[in-house]
Amino acid sequence: MIDLVESRPELDNLKSYAPLEENARIVLSANESPFNLSESLVKKIKKELNSFAFNRYPDALASGLRKKLAVAYGVSDENIVLGNGSDELIQCLLLAYGGSGRSILTFEPTFSMYSIVSQVTGTQVYELDRTELFGIDVPRALEVVREFCPTLIFLCNPNNPTGNILSSDEIELFLKETNALVVVDEAYAEFSGQTVIPLLSKFPNLIVLRTFSKAFSLAGIRIGYMVASSGITENALKAKLPYNCDAFSQMVAGLAFNERETFKLQIKKIVSERERIIKELSKINGVTPHSSAANFVLIEIEKEAIWVWKKLLEAGILVRNFNESRLKKYLRVTVGTEEENNLFLKMLKEIVDAR
Ligand code: PMP
């Protein structure tokens, strides 16, 4: 028997990502868009495939898509890096700026990848708890920043899984008060209508992360992007693998971005459904919806959230539950189609009433 070499100790406390493999008719657990691409867009994609160079490596910088994004945001190409989902860009940033002797600051609960990739890269994680309603106590946070001097600060805005949003003025305080790189993860920004991309011309320490996975209905092809000053993008490019974004994904995201006006209708529908869900949930005894600027709603469940989660699943509806102690009483539901939302609301009421 060979004694297998052990992994780096940084991996000791980590678990590999295990997606939920529950079979559900209605999936409202991953903050995806409930709308697939339009027929006309799929037709354009198919047309591109007729002359598609499957045999060639993709454009390493995703230059076509990079240019489109740069023009749309009024920045230069050098300010954009494309990633295999924005997850990969979090990894690129930590490979470029994290590691031994470096640290990040997060505001918990928040998106778990910041601390997971930090652990993988041997970067220390400082966690500051969010307030009772999951906001950030900015003065307190700034004190912590001054005391611990983190290398990177992660602000998820709107925050997953709570839906809270910080104002651009509050984010500006972080940018002014510190030399740290301030990463503003705007994965859900299309649903909040708020972005700090205009602050990039003022603050070279700002990094904005965006994705095609949510508002653009493209979670299945993996494309995210970073907008930042050229010194930062240059370092992120050094850390990324050459062909991180495949040619098919670049093509599809480019075609979708050309039609961004048409996605606005879907975004509007999702936002109005979000507000309707919140209103309807507040009429159900024993559940309290949290306000949200994203495409999901965090719900406090008075009686055992896990029991309610199981009952919903038995009814064919998958929502998100949590292991973290602070979120034990909560479920997170992604905004679905009107029909899916109605079914979710009906089943939740029946389940909670029967408890
Ligand atoms: N940031 C946040 C806040 C997210 O919720 C997610 C996906 N759940 C991501 C980044 C990653 O998105 P993707 O890799 O699909 O671009």
XYZ file of C-alpha atoms and ligand atoms in Angstrom:
371
model
C 0.000 0.000 0.000
C 1.274 3.427 -0.920
C 0.845 6.167 1.653
C -0.864 8.901 -0.362
C 0.618 12.353 -0.041
C -1.512 14.630 2.107
C -2.996 17.854 0.788
C -1.869 21.274 1.948
C -3.066 21.855 5.527
C -5.135 24.844 4.354
C -7.646 22.339 2.930
C -8.073 20.397 6.179
C -11.215 22.178 7.365
C -12.860 22.493 3.974
C -15.488 20.319 2.323
C -15.739 19.926 -1.463
C -18.729 21.704 -2.978
C -21.724 19.394 -2.913
C -24.638 20.799 -4.872
C -28.139 20.034 -3.663
C -29.264 17.024 -5.650
C -32.878 17.133 -4.657
C -35.379 16.436 -7.391
C -37.834 19.281 -7.375
C -40.364 20.476 -9.891
C -39.788 24.069 -8.901
C -36.225 25.156 -8.195
C -36.044 28.384 -6.205
C -32.766 27.694 -4.413
C -29.887 29.099 -6.486
C -30.865 32.685 -7.360
C -31.008 31.814 -11.051
C -33.313 33.560 -13.501
C -36.596 31.703 -13.998
C -36.571 32.794 -17.648
C -34.585 30.896 -20.266
C -33.206 32.741 -23.312
C -35.710 33.987 -25.881
C -36.314 31.967 -29.034
C -34.853 34.749 -31.164
C -31.629 34.800 -29.144
C -31.318 31.002 -29.322
C -31.776 31.282 -33.097
C -28.869 33.748 -33.307
C -26.687 31.429 -31.213
C -27.507 28.507 -33.516
C -26.625 30.600 -36.564
C -23.200 31.398 -35.078
C -22.601 27.677 -34.626
C -22.701 27.087 -38.404
C -19.258 28.641 -38.778
C -17.948 28.174 -35.236
C -14.221 27.400 -34.814
C -14.567 24.498 -32.365
C -11.034 23.407 -33.261
C -9.394 26.660 -32.099
C -8.514 27.850 -28.621
C -10.728 30.690 -27.420
C -9.665 34.342 -27.333
C -7.631 34.400 -24.088
C -8.783 37.895 -23.136
C -12.336 37.518 -24.476
C -11.509 40.684 -26.429
C -14.851 41.038 -28.227
C -16.901 40.811 -25.056
C -14.365 42.888 -23.140
C -14.693 45.694 -25.680
C -18.524 45.610 -25.570
C -18.476 45.874 -21.763
C -15.823 48.613 -21.797
C -17.850 50.718 -24.244
C -21.055 50.213 -22.243
C -19.420 51.306 -18.980
C -17.321 54.093 -20.483
C -14.045 52.532 -19.342
C -11.122 51.181 -21.329
C -10.599 47.511 -22.230
C -7.751 47.319 -19.719
C -10.245 47.935 -16.929
C -12.103 44.660 -17.580
C -11.246 41.027 -16.890
C -13.578 38.209 -17.932
C -13.872 35.154 -15.713
C -15.337 31.671 -15.731
C -18.165 33.023 -13.609
C -17.458 35.745 -11.078
C -16.478 32.925 -8.698
C -13.291 32.551 -10.696
C -12.530 36.248 -10.383
C -12.772 35.996 -6.592
C -10.185 33.235 -6.913
C -7.986 35.349 -9.245
C -8.067 38.221 -6.752
C -7.073 35.985 -3.874
C -4.326 34.345 -5.912
C -3.044 37.796 -6.848
C -3.445 39.567 -3.513
C -4.061 36.923 -0.836
C -1.833 34.289 0.705
C 0.336 34.061 3.768
C 0.490 37.280 5.824
C -2.520 38.756 4.010
C -6.143 38.973 5.051
C -9.702 39.731 4.006
C -12.620 41.258 5.878
C -16.159 39.951 5.337
C -19.509 40.902 6.835
C -21.323 37.766 7.920
C -23.595 36.247 6.863
C -22.523 36.766 3.269
C -21.545 34.855 0.124
C -19.406 31.941 1.285
C -16.872 31.899 -1.579
C -14.925 34.850 -0.149
C -13.888 32.903 2.921
C -13.647 29.508 1.176
C -11.189 30.761 -1.463
C -9.331 32.662 1.247
C -8.862 29.448 3.174
C -7.689 27.607 0.049
C -5.127 30.323 -0.649
C -3.930 30.548 2.962
C -5.367 34.033 3.427
C -6.548 35.021 6.894
C -10.262 35.839 7.211
C -11.617 38.500 9.593
C -15.370 38.197 9.961
C -17.511 41.014 11.307
C -21.112 40.158 12.176
C -23.849 42.088 10.465
C -26.346 43.953 12.646
C -29.642 42.479 13.847
C -31.325 43.206 10.504
C -28.187 42.126 8.602
C -26.980 45.620 7.729
C -23.387 46.798 8.208
C -22.521 49.088 11.108
C -20.241 51.251 8.976
C -18.501 53.260 11.765
C -17.721 50.008 13.614
C -16.557 48.388 10.364
C -14.209 51.286 9.674
C -12.712 50.894 13.169
C -12.088 47.220 12.436
C -10.534 48.122 9.080
C -8.153 50.585 10.802
C -7.248 48.056 13.479
C -6.694 44.959 11.319
C -5.664 46.543 7.983
C -7.122 43.781 5.786
C -5.683 43.425 2.289
C -9.146 43.055 0.750
C -12.608 44.019 1.971
C -15.547 42.139 0.452
C -18.827 44.028 0.241
C -21.548 41.941 -1.341
C -24.048 44.472 -2.628
C -26.907 43.505 -2.581
C -25.838 40.939 -0.026
C -26.414 37.235 -0.621
C -28.222 35.682 1.274
C -29.856 38.582 3.147
C -30.766 41.012 0.331
C -29.455 44.098 2.202
C -27.925 46.949 0.261
C -25.344 49.556 1.258
C -25.608 53.009 -0.309
C -22.869 54.211 -2.664
C -22.026 56.910 -0.077
C -21.399 54.242 2.546
C -19.213 52.288 0.133
C -17.307 55.488 -0.596
C -16.440 55.719 3.127
C -14.696 52.348 2.895
C -12.854 53.461 -0.238
C -11.647 56.692 1.368
C -10.722 55.303 4.765
C -8.407 52.503 3.741
C -5.625 51.381 1.450
C -7.290 47.981 1.218
C -8.765 46.824 -2.055
C -12.531 47.136 -1.721
C -14.287 44.408 -3.702
C -17.927 45.272 -4.345
C -19.644 42.116 -5.559
C -22.563 43.315 -7.680
C -23.813 39.892 -8.801
C -27.392 41.103 -8.142
C -26.963 44.782 -9.056
C -29.389 44.655 -11.988
C -32.181 43.978 -9.473
C -31.198 46.862 -7.183
C -30.625 49.401 -9.950
C -27.546 50.599 -8.055
C -23.883 50.300 -9.016
C -20.584 51.829 -7.891
C -18.985 51.481 -11.336
C -19.031 55.324 -11.698
C -16.804 55.542 -8.587
C -14.002 53.704 -10.430
C -12.672 56.941 -11.925
C -12.197 58.320 -8.396
C -10.944 55.287 -6.490
C -8.128 53.069 -7.809
C -8.700 50.658 -4.890
C -12.244 49.756 -6.037
C -12.981 46.413 -7.718
C -16.482 45.687 -9.008
C -17.576 42.126 -9.787
C -20.528 41.408 -12.073
C -21.992 38.264 -13.610
C -24.088 37.018 -16.518
C -25.502 34.252 -14.281
C -28.423 36.120 -12.766
C -30.153 38.962 -14.664
C -28.868 37.676 -18.033
C -30.259 34.141 -17.507
C -26.841 32.595 -18.233
C -25.860 30.597 -15.130
C -25.303 27.604 -17.413
C -22.471 29.139 -19.452
C -19.968 30.564 -16.980
C -19.192 34.240 -17.568
C -18.520 36.939 -14.993
C -16.436 40.100 -15.155
C -14.385 42.449 -13.055
C -14.179 46.207 -13.583
C -11.195 47.855 -11.865
C -8.175 50.090 -12.386
C -5.602 48.739 -14.836
C -2.972 47.956 -12.181
C -5.423 45.601 -10.488
C -6.712 43.972 -13.680
C -3.114 43.387 -14.777
C -2.423 41.453 -11.582
C -5.674 39.501 -11.877
C -4.709 38.557 -15.449
C -1.366 37.250 -14.216
C -3.239 34.915 -11.855
C -5.851 33.649 -14.335
C -5.457 30.614 -16.576
C -5.000 31.522 -20.270
C -8.216 30.048 -21.661
C -10.504 30.497 -18.695
C -13.579 31.518 -20.736
C -14.491 29.092 -23.494
C -15.358 30.368 -26.959
C -19.011 29.276 -26.813
C -19.637 31.149 -23.569
C -17.942 34.280 -24.904
C -20.140 34.177 -28.011
C -23.396 33.602 -26.089
C -22.666 36.303 -23.490
C -21.786 38.756 -26.281
C -25.086 38.115 -28.076
C -27.020 38.423 -24.814
C -25.240 41.666 -23.924
C -26.173 43.112 -27.355
C -29.793 42.592 -26.324
C -29.470 43.977 -22.816
C -32.463 46.269 -23.318
C -34.743 43.252 -23.731
C -33.479 41.764 -20.434
C -34.684 44.904 -18.651
C -38.280 43.733 -19.060
C -37.493 40.456 -17.293
C -35.624 42.277 -14.545
C -38.645 44.536 -14.017
C -40.914 41.517 -13.793
C -38.615 39.830 -11.242
C -38.444 42.991 -9.119
C -42.221 43.403 -9.123
C -42.661 39.720 -8.241
C -40.135 40.149 -5.407
C -42.199 42.960 -3.930
C -45.407 40.956 -4.343
C -43.845 37.916 -2.619
C -42.736 40.101 0.302
C -46.221 41.588 0.611
C -47.926 38.194 0.476
C -45.453 36.623 2.915
C -46.114 39.337 5.456
C -49.778 38.241 5.520
C -48.807 34.685 6.573
C -48.680 34.088 10.324
C -45.368 32.796 11.625
C -43.172 33.981 8.774
C -41.400 37.324 8.387
C -39.915 38.333 5.038
C -36.803 40.474 5.005
C -36.720 43.360 2.530
C -34.498 42.675 -0.481
C -32.727 44.519 -3.280
C -31.924 41.281 -5.137
C -33.805 38.438 -6.903
C -34.401 36.485 -3.699
C -36.060 36.960 -0.333
C -34.785 35.851 3.072
C -37.629 34.639 5.268
C -37.610 34.162 9.018
C -39.654 31.124 10.019
C -40.952 31.110 13.569
C -41.306 27.337 13.809
C -38.480 25.029 12.695
C -37.281 26.268 9.301
C -35.767 22.894 8.390
C -39.131 21.150 8.862
C -40.797 23.732 6.609
C -37.970 23.274 4.062
C -38.575 19.496 3.992
C -42.325 19.917 3.614
C -41.813 22.329 0.713
C -39.513 19.811 -0.922
C -42.111 17.065 -0.493
C -44.445 19.411 -2.367
C -41.857 19.664 -5.159
C -40.477 23.103 -4.254
C -36.782 23.523 -3.500
C -35.687 26.622 -1.580
C -32.431 27.293 0.254
C -31.847 26.404 3.891
C -28.771 27.201 5.975
C -26.383 25.515 8.370
C -24.942 28.693 9.884
C -26.293 29.152 13.407
C -27.433 32.717 12.758
C -29.529 31.626 9.777
C -31.009 28.448 11.265
C -34.436 30.108 11.465
C -34.352 31.325 7.877
C -35.075 30.103 4.382
C -34.130 31.932 1.182
C -36.425 31.807 -1.812
C -35.404 32.892 -5.302
C -38.007 34.866 -7.200
C -39.483 32.560 -9.835
C -42.147 32.986 -12.485
C -45.517 34.322 -11.317
C -46.936 30.804 -11.406
C -44.025 29.344 -9.406
C -44.263 32.122 -6.848
C -47.999 31.571 -6.422
C -47.461 27.882 -5.822
C -44.657 28.580 -3.348
C -46.803 31.082 -1.418
C -49.790 28.718 -1.352
C -47.727 25.735 -0.160
C -45.809 27.738 2.425
C -49.055 29.046 3.934
C -50.551 25.551 4.056
C -47.404 24.103 5.639
C -46.980 26.823 8.241
C -50.691 26.759 9.117
C -50.571 22.979 9.605
C -47.590 23.161 11.999
N -21.297 36.556 -6.015
C -22.445 36.323 -5.401
C -22.897 37.264 -4.336
C -23.221 35.207 -5.734
O -24.366 34.974 -5.077
C -22.767 34.341 -6.743
C -23.537 33.120 -7.176
N -24.352 32.535 -6.342
C -21.552 34.634 -7.355
C -20.847 35.744 -6.972
C -20.967 33.737 -8.392
O -21.653 33.821 -9.558
P -21.075 33.242 -10.916
O -19.812 32.494 -10.597
O -22.148 32.384 -11.447
O -20.793 34.447 -11.763
